[in-house]
């Protein structure tokens, strides 16, 4: 038997109904905020991710699905979607429109990680990006939109962790501070962290080594946000304005001076939402501002901000009431020919019901009516329309209510109206 690949999975019905409902709500909410959908390719030039996500990150260093195609190009299955959106923005000169672009996307992403609960090699993200607006107002609105979305999925009690990672004005001083903090502890660093310290000291904050995590959590560990007032007053003001907007909009947030996010393109605002019930992989979503990404990719100077929600994780911790409603939905009506000669007539009845807006599951009864009715019951359908010779001559059908086993003869032309209140 050929099975699915490690870290990938099939999403089967009825669970796919839950996914579809979540995605429909995302589209609904994002369009209420003026966003349009963008669809970018699933694979891109490897260099795109090296230059945007960053060479020193775990994603680029050890998690990418990279291969050489038959034309000798190095391509990579996208590990995230922000780089592709920025690339498309530059390629199609969207900046020339002279207005901010608000874009959302849904789709699979790929990271070669060790699979476990909430962590897959193929996973799906729901994300949004705003390109061309530098203000704290937009940062706040992006976070408000997120909470609007999560609220409509009936989540309660979530809060966002917030930080500012400053800009190039603060980076050199911060990197120096981290290096000097670790200079006396370098012996206790593993190979990965020594590499991080040499190449990109901020990435030491991503370390999973418990000893390093303990050092990073200590009060003496330098915090970038503390450098902002002196070295980068504009970022400091941006951060303060965002916090006051969130307070006014009653968005619950906590400041986390150690939050830097595992991707290199961030400037100023970064945020994350974690959820209980996801085990060690508790990040439900993450996002932030990336004011240099578009120009680093050869485009005009264009600020950006966005987020991506891990849809697999979201579905895993979805509130029960939302899940149940999505699973129930409306069930189709079963239509069954009583005998083989009634097949065409059953087909016609199914068509009439569908034209009347009623969903129909047509059963073939090729093993006899009894076994077809058993199949209807197994499928959990409540109503079965039996199309047989006797009723046909009278211009009617038999409707069986599966739960009570009651049968009613209903005129064909009244069938839609008869069924509708019983769905
Ligand atoms: P990220 O933090 O790398 O950010 O991923 C966002 C979310 O994707 C995570 O919080 C998590 O829920 C989900 N995720 C990541 N890896 C996996 C995995 N292996 N299995 C299941 N879920 C996973 C980004 O991707 C940025 N592009 C977000 C962003 C958009 N920043 C600005 N704009």
CSV table of C-alpha atoms and ligand atoms in Angstrom, one decimal:
chain,number,residue,atom,x,y,z
A,1,UNK,CA,0.0,0.0,0.0
A,2,UNK,CA,1.3,3.5,-0.9
A,3,UNK,CA,0.6,5.8,2.0
A,4,UNK,CA,0.7,9.6,2.4
A,5,UNK,CA,4.2,11.1,3.0
A,6,UNK,CA,5.4,11.7,6.6
A,7,UNK,CA,4.2,15.0,7.9
A,8,UNK,CA,1.4,15.3,5.3
A,9,UNK,CA,-2.2,14.2,5.7
A,10,UNK,CA,-5.5,13.8,3.9
A,11,UNK,CA,-8.3,16.1,5.1
A,12,UNK,CA,-11.4,13.9,4.8
A,13,UNK,CA,-15.1,14.6,5.0
A,14,UNK,CA,-16.9,15.5,7.2
A,15,UNK,CA,-13.8,17.4,8.7
A,16,UNK,CA,-13.4,19.3,5.4
A,17,UNK,CA,-16.7,21.0,6.2
A,18,UNK,CA,-15.1,22.6,9.2
A,19,UNK,CA,-12.1,23.8,7.1
A,20,UNK,CA,-14.4,25.2,4.5
A,21,UNK,CA,-16.5,27.1,7.1
A,22,UNK,CA,-13.3,28.6,8.6
A,23,UNK,CA,-12.1,29.6,5.2
A,24,UNK,CA,-15.5,31.1,4.3
A,25,UNK,CA,-15.5,33.2,7.5
A,26,UNK,CA,-11.9,34.4,6.7
A,27,UNK,CA,-12.9,35.5,3.2
A,28,UNK,CA,-16.0,37.2,4.7
A,29,UNK,CA,-14.1,39.1,7.4
A,30,UNK,CA,-11.1,40.1,5.3
A,31,UNK,CA,-13.3,41.5,2.6
A,32,UNK,CA,-15.2,43.6,5.2
A,33,UNK,CA,-11.8,45.3,5.8
A,34,UNK,CA,-11.1,45.9,2.2
A,35,UNK,CA,-8.8,43.0,1.4
A,36,UNK,CA,-8.6,41.1,-1.9
A,37,UNK,CA,-7.3,37.6,-2.5
A,38,UNK,CA,-3.9,37.0,-4.0
A,39,UNK,CA,-2.7,33.5,-5.2
A,40,UNK,CA,1.0,33.1,-5.6
A,41,UNK,CA,2.8,30.0,-6.9
A,42,UNK,CA,3.5,27.1,-4.5
A,43,UNK,CA,7.2,27.0,-5.6
A,44,UNK,CA,9.5,29.9,-6.1
A,45,UNK,CA,13.2,30.6,-6.8
A,46,UNK,CA,15.2,29.4,-3.8
A,47,UNK,CA,17.0,32.7,-3.6
A,48,UNK,CA,13.7,34.5,-2.8
A,49,UNK,CA,13.5,32.8,0.6
A,50,UNK,CA,17.2,33.0,1.3
A,51,UNK,CA,17.0,36.8,0.7
A,52,UNK,CA,13.8,37.5,2.6
A,53,UNK,CA,13.3,34.9,5.4
A,54,UNK,CA,17.1,35.0,5.9
A,55,UNK,CA,20.0,32.7,5.6
A,56,UNK,CA,20.5,32.4,9.4
A,57,UNK,CA,16.9,31.3,10.1
A,58,UNK,CA,15.9,27.8,11.0
A,59,UNK,CA,13.5,27.8,8.0
A,60,UNK,CA,16.1,28.5,5.4
A,61,UNK,CA,18.9,26.7,7.2
A,62,UNK,CA,17.2,23.4,7.7
A,63,UNK,CA,13.6,23.3,6.8
A,64,UNK,CA,13.2,24.1,3.1
A,65,UNK,CA,12.1,21.6,0.5
A,66,UNK,CA,14.6,22.7,-2.1
A,67,UNK,CA,15.4,20.8,-5.3
A,68,UNK,CA,16.9,21.4,-8.7
A,69,UNK,CA,14.3,21.1,-11.5
A,70,UNK,CA,14.8,19.6,-14.9
A,71,UNK,CA,16.0,22.9,-16.2
A,72,UNK,CA,18.7,23.1,-13.6
A,73,UNK,CA,17.1,25.9,-11.5
A,74,UNK,CA,17.1,25.7,-7.8
A,75,UNK,CA,13.4,26.0,-6.6
A,76,UNK,CA,11.8,25.7,-3.2
A,77,UNK,CA,8.3,24.8,-2.1
A,78,UNK,CA,7.2,27.9,-0.3
A,79,UNK,CA,7.8,27.7,3.5
A,80,UNK,CA,5.6,30.8,4.0
A,81,UNK,CA,3.7,33.3,1.8
A,82,UNK,CA,4.9,36.8,2.6
A,83,UNK,CA,8.0,36.5,0.4
A,84,UNK,CA,5.9,35.4,-2.6
A,85,UNK,CA,3.4,38.3,-2.0
A,86,UNK,CA,6.3,40.8,-1.9
A,87,UNK,CA,7.9,39.3,-5.0
A,88,UNK,CA,4.5,39.5,-6.9
A,89,UNK,CA,4.2,43.2,-5.7
A,90,UNK,CA,7.6,44.0,-7.2
A,91,UNK,CA,7.2,41.9,-10.3
A,92,UNK,CA,3.8,43.4,-11.3
A,93,UNK,CA,4.8,47.0,-10.2
A,94,UNK,CA,1.8,47.2,-7.9
A,95,UNK,CA,3.5,50.1,-6.1
A,96,UNK,CA,2.7,52.3,-9.1
A,97,UNK,CA,-1.0,52.2,-8.2
A,98,UNK,CA,-0.2,54.8,-5.6
A,99,UNK,CA,-2.4,53.3,-2.9
A,100,UNK,CA,-1.9,50.7,-0.2
A,101,UNK,CA,-2.6,47.1,-1.2
A,102,UNK,CA,-4.5,44.9,1.2
A,103,UNK,CA,-4.2,41.2,0.2
A,104,UNK,CA,-5.1,37.9,1.8
A,105,UNK,CA,-4.2,34.3,0.9
A,106,UNK,CA,-5.0,30.8,1.9
A,107,UNK,CA,-2.9,27.8,1.0
A,108,UNK,CA,-0.4,25.1,1.7
A,109,UNK,CA,3.1,25.8,2.9
A,110,UNK,CA,6.0,23.4,3.3
A,111,UNK,CA,8.7,23.0,6.0
A,112,UNK,CA,10.8,20.0,6.6
A,113,UNK,CA,10.2,19.8,10.4
A,114,UNK,CA,10.0,16.9,12.7
A,115,UNK,CA,6.2,16.1,12.6
A,116,UNK,CA,4.3,16.2,15.9
A,117,UNK,CA,0.9,17.4,17.1
A,118,UNK,CA,0.2,20.7,15.4
A,119,UNK,CA,3.4,20.5,13.3
A,120,UNK,CA,3.3,19.1,9.8
A,121,UNK,CA,5.6,19.2,6.7
A,122,UNK,CA,2.7,20.3,4.6
A,123,UNK,CA,0.5,22.7,6.5
A,124,UNK,CA,-1.9,25.5,5.6
A,125,UNK,CA,-1.9,29.2,6.3
A,126,UNK,CA,-4.5,31.9,6.2
A,127,UNK,CA,-2.7,35.2,6.0
A,128,UNK,CA,-3.0,38.8,5.1
A,129,UNK,CA,-0.6,41.6,4.1
A,130,UNK,CA,-0.8,45.3,3.7
A,131,UNK,CA,1.7,46.9,1.4
A,132,UNK,CA,2.3,50.7,1.3
A,133,UNK,CA,1.1,52.0,4.7
A,134,UNK,CA,3.7,52.8,7.4
A,135,UNK,CA,1.3,53.9,10.1
A,136,UNK,CA,0.6,52.4,13.5
A,137,UNK,CA,-3.1,52.8,12.7
A,138,UNK,CA,-2.8,50.0,10.1
A,139,UNK,CA,-0.9,47.8,12.5
A,140,UNK,CA,-3.7,48.2,15.0
A,141,UNK,CA,-6.4,47.6,12.3
A,142,UNK,CA,-4.6,44.4,11.2
A,143,UNK,CA,-4.7,43.1,14.8
A,144,UNK,CA,-8.3,44.2,15.2
A,145,UNK,CA,-9.2,42.3,12.0
A,146,UNK,CA,-7.5,39.2,13.4
A,147,UNK,CA,-9.5,39.4,16.6
A,148,UNK,CA,-12.7,40.0,14.6
A,149,UNK,CA,-12.0,36.8,12.7
A,150,UNK,CA,-11.1,34.8,15.8
A,151,UNK,CA,-14.2,36.2,17.5
A,152,UNK,CA,-16.5,35.0,14.7
A,153,UNK,CA,-15.0,31.5,15.2
A,154,UNK,CA,-16.1,31.9,18.8
A,155,UNK,CA,-12.7,32.0,20.4
A,156,UNK,CA,-12.6,33.7,23.7
A,157,UNK,CA,-9.8,34.6,26.1
A,158,UNK,CA,-7.0,34.9,23.5
A,159,UNK,CA,-4.5,37.7,23.7
A,160,UNK,CA,-1.7,38.9,21.5
A,161,UNK,CA,2.0,39.1,22.5
A,162,UNK,CA,3.5,42.3,21.2
A,163,UNK,CA,7.0,43.6,20.7
A,164,UNK,CA,9.0,46.0,18.6
A,165,UNK,CA,12.3,44.8,17.0
A,166,UNK,CA,13.2,48.3,15.9
A,167,UNK,CA,15.0,49.1,12.6
A,168,UNK,CA,18.5,49.2,11.2
A,169,UNK,CA,19.1,52.2,13.6
A,170,UNK,CA,18.9,49.8,16.6
A,171,UNK,CA,20.1,46.5,15.2
A,172,UNK,CA,24.0,47.0,15.4
A,173,UNK,CA,23.8,48.2,19.1
A,174,UNK,CA,21.5,45.3,20.0
A,175,UNK,CA,23.5,42.7,18.2
A,176,UNK,CA,26.6,44.0,20.1
A,177,UNK,CA,24.7,43.8,23.4
A,178,UNK,CA,23.7,40.1,22.7
A,179,UNK,CA,27.2,39.2,21.7
A,180,UNK,CA,28.7,40.7,24.8
A,181,UNK,CA,26.0,39.0,27.0
A,182,UNK,CA,27.0,35.6,25.6
A,183,UNK,CA,30.8,36.3,25.5
A,184,UNK,CA,31.2,35.0,29.1
A,185,UNK,CA,28.8,32.0,28.4
A,186,UNK,CA,30.0,31.0,24.9
A,187,UNK,CA,31.4,27.7,26.2
A,188,UNK,CA,27.8,26.6,27.2
A,189,UNK,CA,26.5,27.2,23.7
A,190,UNK,CA,25.9,24.3,21.3
A,191,UNK,CA,27.0,24.3,17.7
A,192,UNK,CA,23.8,25.7,16.4
A,193,UNK,CA,23.8,28.6,18.8
A,194,UNK,CA,27.5,29.4,18.2
A,195,UNK,CA,26.6,29.6,14.5
A,196,UNK,CA,23.7,31.9,15.3
A,197,UNK,CA,25.8,34.1,17.5
A,198,UNK,CA,28.4,34.5,14.7
A,199,UNK,CA,26.0,35.0,11.8
A,200,UNK,CA,23.0,36.7,13.3
A,201,UNK,CA,22.9,37.1,17.1
A,202,UNK,CA,19.2,37.9,17.2
A,203,UNK,CA,18.5,34.3,16.1
A,204,UNK,CA,19.9,33.1,19.4
A,205,UNK,CA,16.4,34.0,20.7
A,206,UNK,CA,15.0,31.2,18.6
A,207,UNK,CA,17.2,28.6,20.4
A,208,UNK,CA,15.4,25.5,21.7
A,209,UNK,CA,18.3,24.6,24.0
A,210,UNK,CA,16.9,24.8,27.6
A,211,UNK,CA,20.1,26.2,29.0
A,212,UNK,CA,20.2,29.0,26.4
A,213,UNK,CA,16.5,29.6,26.9
A,214,UNK,CA,17.2,30.1,30.6
A,215,UNK,CA,19.9,32.7,29.9
A,216,UNK,CA,17.7,34.5,27.5
A,217,UNK,CA,14.9,34.6,30.0
A,218,UNK,CA,17.1,36.1,32.7
A,219,UNK,CA,16.6,39.8,33.7
A,220,UNK,CA,20.1,40.7,32.5
A,221,UNK,CA,19.5,39.6,28.9
A,222,UNK,CA,19.4,42.7,26.7
A,223,UNK,CA,15.9,43.7,25.3
A,224,UNK,CA,15.8,45.5,22.0
A,225,UNK,CA,12.7,47.5,23.0
A,226,UNK,CA,14.7,49.2,25.8
A,227,UNK,CA,17.1,50.7,23.2
A,228,UNK,CA,14.3,52.3,21.2
A,229,UNK,CA,13.8,55.6,23.1
A,230,UNK,CA,17.5,56.5,22.8
A,231,UNK,CA,18.5,55.0,19.4
A,232,UNK,CA,15.3,55.0,17.4
A,233,UNK,CA,12.7,57.5,18.7
A,234,UNK,CA,10.5,57.1,15.6
A,235,UNK,CA,10.1,53.3,16.2
A,236,UNK,CA,9.5,54.0,19.9
A,237,UNK,CA,6.7,56.4,19.0
A,238,UNK,CA,5.2,53.9,16.5
A,239,UNK,CA,5.2,51.2,19.2
A,240,UNK,CA,3.6,53.5,21.8
A,241,UNK,CA,0.9,54.6,19.4
A,242,UNK,CA,0.1,51.1,18.5
A,243,UNK,CA,-0.3,50.1,22.1
A,244,UNK,CA,-2.6,53.0,22.8
A,245,UNK,CA,-4.7,52.2,19.8
A,246,UNK,CA,-5.0,48.6,21.0
A,247,UNK,CA,-6.0,49.8,24.4
A,248,UNK,CA,-8.7,52.0,22.9
A,249,UNK,CA,-10.0,49.2,20.7
A,250,UNK,CA,-10.0,46.9,23.8
A,251,UNK,CA,-7.7,44.3,22.1
A,252,UNK,CA,-6.1,42.3,24.9
A,253,UNK,CA,-2.3,42.3,24.5
A,254,UNK,CA,0.8,41.6,26.6
A,255,UNK,CA,4.2,43.0,25.9
A,256,UNK,CA,6.9,40.4,25.3
A,257,UNK,CA,10.3,42.0,25.0
A,258,UNK,CA,11.8,38.6,24.0
A,259,UNK,CA,9.5,38.1,21.0
A,260,UNK,CA,11.6,38.4,17.8
A,261,UNK,CA,9.9,35.9,15.5
A,262,UNK,CA,11.9,33.3,13.5
A,263,UNK,CA,12.1,35.3,10.2
A,264,UNK,CA,14.7,38.0,9.4
A,265,UNK,CA,12.5,40.5,7.5
A,266,UNK,CA,10.7,42.1,10.5
A,267,UNK,CA,11.1,45.7,11.5
A,268,UNK,CA,9.3,47.5,14.3
A,269,UNK,CA,6.0,45.7,15.2
A,270,UNK,CA,6.0,41.9,15.8
A,271,UNK,CA,3.2,39.9,17.3
A,272,UNK,CA,2.1,36.3,18.0
A,273,UNK,CA,-1.0,34.6,19.4
A,274,UNK,CA,-0.6,31.4,21.3
A,275,UNK,CA,-3.4,29.0,22.2
A,276,UNK,CA,-3.7,26.3,24.9
A,277,UNK,CA,-4.2,22.7,23.7
A,278,UNK,CA,-1.5,22.8,21.0
A,279,UNK,CA,1.2,21.3,23.2
A,280,UNK,CA,4.7,22.6,22.6
A,281,UNK,CA,3.6,24.0,19.2
A,282,UNK,CA,1.4,26.6,20.8
A,283,UNK,CA,1.8,29.5,18.2
A,284,UNK,CA,-1.5,29.9,16.5
A,285,UNK,CA,-0.4,32.7,14.4
A,286,UNK,CA,2.4,35.2,13.9
A,287,UNK,CA,3.0,38.4,12.1
A,288,UNK,CA,4.7,41.8,12.0
A,289,UNK,CA,5.9,44.7,10.0
A,290,UNK,CA,8.5,44.4,7.3
A,291,UNK,CA,9.4,47.9,6.0
A,292,UNK,CA,12.5,46.9,4.0
A,293,UNK,CA,11.4,43.6,2.4
A,294,UNK,CA,10.0,45.1,-0.8
A,295,UNK,CA,13.0,47.3,-1.4
A,296,UNK,CA,15.4,44.5,-0.5
A,297,UNK,CA,13.8,42.5,-3.3
A,298,UNK,CA,14.4,45.3,-5.8
A,299,UNK,CA,11.1,47.1,-5.5
A,300,UNK,CA,10.4,50.7,-4.5
A,301,UNK,CA,10.6,51.6,-0.8
A,302,UNK,CA,7.3,50.2,0.5
A,303,UNK,CA,6.4,49.4,4.1
A,304,UNK,CA,4.5,46.2,4.8
A,305,UNK,CA,2.7,44.5,7.6
A,306,UNK,CA,0.8,41.2,7.9
A,307,UNK,CA,0.2,37.9,9.6
A,308,UNK,CA,-0.3,34.2,8.9
A,309,UNK,CA,-2.5,31.9,10.9
A,310,UNK,CA,-1.6,28.2,11.0
A,311,UNK,CA,-4.9,26.8,9.8
A,312,UNK,CA,-4.1,23.2,11.0
A,313,UNK,CA,-3.5,24.5,14.5
A,314,UNK,CA,-6.6,26.8,14.3
A,315,UNK,CA,-8.8,23.9,13.4
A,316,UNK,CA,-7.3,21.7,16.1
A,317,UNK,CA,-8.3,24.2,18.9
A,318,UNK,CA,-11.5,25.5,17.3
A,319,UNK,CA,-14.3,26.1,19.8
A,320,UNK,CA,-16.7,23.2,19.9
A,321,UNK,CA,-19.9,25.1,19.1
A,322,UNK,CA,-18.4,26.5,15.9
A,323,UNK,CA,-17.1,23.0,14.9
A,324,UNK,CA,-20.5,21.4,15.6
A,325,UNK,CA,-22.4,24.0,13.6
A,326,UNK,CA,-20.0,23.6,10.6
A,327,UNK,CA,-20.3,19.8,10.7
A,328,UNK,CA,-24.0,19.8,10.8
A,329,UNK,CA,-24.7,22.3,8.1
A,330,UNK,CA,-27.7,21.3,6.0
A,331,UNK,CA,-27.9,17.7,5.0
A,332,UNK,CA,-29.0,16.8,1.5
A,333,UNK,CA,-32.2,14.9,0.8
A,334,UNK,CA,-31.9,11.4,-0.5
A,335,UNK,CA,-33.6,10.5,-3.7
A,336,UNK,CA,-34.1,6.8,-4.6
A,337,UNK,CA,-35.6,5.0,-7.5
A,338,UNK,CA,-37.8,2.2,-6.2
A,339,UNK,CA,-36.9,-0.1,-9.1
A,340,UNK,CA,-34.5,0.0,-12.0
A,341,UNK,CA,-37.2,1.4,-14.4
A,342,UNK,CA,-37.7,4.4,-12.1
A,343,UNK,CA,-34.1,5.6,-12.5
A,344,UNK,CA,-34.8,8.3,-15.1
A,345,UNK,CA,-37.7,9.6,-13.1
A,346,UNK,CA,-35.6,9.8,-10.0
A,347,UNK,CA,-33.0,11.7,-11.9
A,348,UNK,CA,-35.7,14.2,-13.0
A,349,UNK,CA,-37.0,14.6,-9.4
A,350,UNK,CA,-33.5,15.3,-8.2
A,351,UNK,CA,-33.2,18.0,-10.9
A,352,UNK,CA,-36.5,19.6,-9.8
A,353,UNK,CA,-35.4,19.7,-6.2
A,354,UNK,CA,-32.0,21.2,-7.0
A,355,UNK,CA,-33.6,23.9,-9.1
A,356,UNK,CA,-35.6,24.7,-6.1
A,357,UNK,CA,-32.4,25.1,-4.0
A,358,UNK,CA,-32.6,21.8,-2.2
A,359,UNK,CA,-29.4,19.7,-2.0
A,360,UNK,CA,-29.9,16.1,-3.2
A,361,UNK,CA,-27.9,13.0,-2.8
A,362,UNK,CA,-29.1,10.6,-5.5
A,363,UNK,CA,-28.9,6.9,-4.5
A,364,UNK,CA,-29.0,4.2,-7.2
A,365,UNK,CA,-30.8,1.3,-5.3
A,366,UNK,CA,-29.0,-1.2,-7.6
A,367,UNK,CA,-28.9,-3.7,-4.8
A,368,UNK,CA,-32.6,-3.2,-4.0
A,369,UNK,CA,-34.5,-0.5,-2.1
A,370,UNK,CA,-33.9,-2.1,1.3
A,371,UNK,CA,-30.1,-1.8,1.1
A,372,UNK,CA,-30.4,1.7,-0.5
A,373,UNK,CA,-32.4,2.8,2.6
A,374,UNK,CA,-29.8,1.4,4.9
A,375,UNK,CA,-27.2,3.4,3.1
A,376,UNK,CA,-29.3,6.5,3.5
A,377,UNK,CA,-29.5,5.8,7.2
A,378,UNK,CA,-25.7,5.2,7.5
A,379,UNK,CA,-25.1,8.5,5.7
A,380,UNK,CA,-27.2,10.2,8.4
A,381,UNK,CA,-29.7,11.7,6.0
A,382,UNK,CA,-33.1,12.6,7.5
A,383,UNK,CA,-35.3,12.5,4.5
A,384,UNK,CA,-35.6,10.0,1.6
A,385,UNK,CA,-37.7,10.7,-1.5
A,386,UNK,CA,-38.8,7.3,-3.1
A,387,UNK,CA,-39.6,7.6,-6.7
A,388,UNK,CA,-41.8,4.6,-7.9
A,389,UNK,CA,-44.2,3.5,-10.5
A,390,UNK,CA,-47.5,3.8,-8.6
A,391,UNK,CA,-46.9,7.3,-7.3
A,392,UNK,CA,-45.6,8.4,-10.7
A,393,UNK,CA,-48.9,7.6,-12.3
A,394,UNK,CA,-50.5,9.9,-9.7
A,395,UNK,CA,-47.9,12.7,-10.2
A,396,UNK,CA,-46.5,12.2,-6.7
A,397,UNK,CA,-43.6,10.6,-4.7
A,398,UNK,CA,-43.3,9.0,-1.3
A,399,UNK,CA,-41.2,10.8,1.4
A,400,UNK,CA,-39.8,8.8,4.2
A,401,UNK,CA,-38.8,10.6,7.4
A,402,UNK,CA,-35.9,8.3,8.5
A,403,UNK,CA,-36.1,9.0,12.3
A,404,UNK,CA,-39.8,8.3,12.7
A,405,UNK,CA,-40.1,5.9,9.7
A,406,UNK,CA,-43.3,7.8,8.7
A,407,UNK,CA,-44.2,7.9,5.0
A,408,UNK,CA,-46.2,10.6,3.3
A,409,UNK,CA,-47.3,10.8,-0.3
A,410,UNK,CA,-46.5,14.3,-1.7
A,411,UNK,CA,-47.5,15.8,-5.0
A,412,UNK,CA,-44.5,16.4,-7.2
A,413,UNK,CA,-45.3,20.1,-7.8
A,414,UNK,CA,-45.5,20.7,-4.0
A,415,UNK,CA,-42.4,18.7,-3.1
A,416,UNK,CA,-40.0,21.6,-2.7
A,417,UNK,CA,-42.3,23.6,-0.5
A,418,UNK,CA,-43.1,20.4,1.6
A,419,UNK,CA,-39.5,19.6,2.1
A,420,UNK,CA,-38.1,23.0,2.9
A,421,UNK,CA,-39.4,23.4,6.5
A,422,UNK,CA,-38.3,19.8,7.2
A,423,UNK,CA,-34.7,20.2,6.2
B,1,LIG,P1,5.4,31.9,11.0
B,1,LIG,O1,5.4,32.3,12.4
B,1,LIG,O2,6.6,31.2,10.4
B,1,LIG,O3,5.2,33.3,10.2
B,1,LIG,O4,4.2,31.0,10.6
B,1,LIG,C1,2.9,31.4,11.0
B,1,LIG,C2,2.1,30.3,11.6
B,1,LIG,O5,2.1,29.2,10.7
B,1,LIG,C3,2.6,29.8,12.9
B,1,LIG,O6,2.2,30.6,14.0
B,1,LIG,C4,1.9,28.4,12.9
B,1,LIG,O7,0.6,28.5,13.4
B,1,LIG,C5,1.9,28.0,11.5
B,1,LIG,N1,3.0,27.0,11.2
B,1,LIG,C6,4.3,27.3,11.0
B,1,LIG,N2,4.9,26.1,10.8
B,1,LIG,C7,4.0,25.1,10.9
B,1,LIG,C8,4.1,23.7,10.7
B,1,LIG,N3,5.2,23.0,10.5
B,1,LIG,N4,2.9,23.0,10.9
B,1,LIG,C9,1.8,23.6,11.2
B,1,LIG,N5,1.7,24.9,11.3
B,1,LIG,C10,2.8,25.7,11.2
B,1,LIG,C11,5.1,33.3,8.8
B,1,LIG,O8,4.9,32.4,8.1
B,1,LIG,C12,5.0,34.7,8.3
B,1,LIG,N6,4.9,34.7,6.8
B,1,LIG,C13,3.8,35.5,8.9
B,1,LIG,C14,3.7,36.9,8.4
B,1,LIG,C15,2.9,37.3,7.4
B,1,LIG,N7,4.4,37.9,8.8
B,1,LIG,C16,4.1,39.0,8.1
B,1,LIG,N8,3.2,38.7,7.3
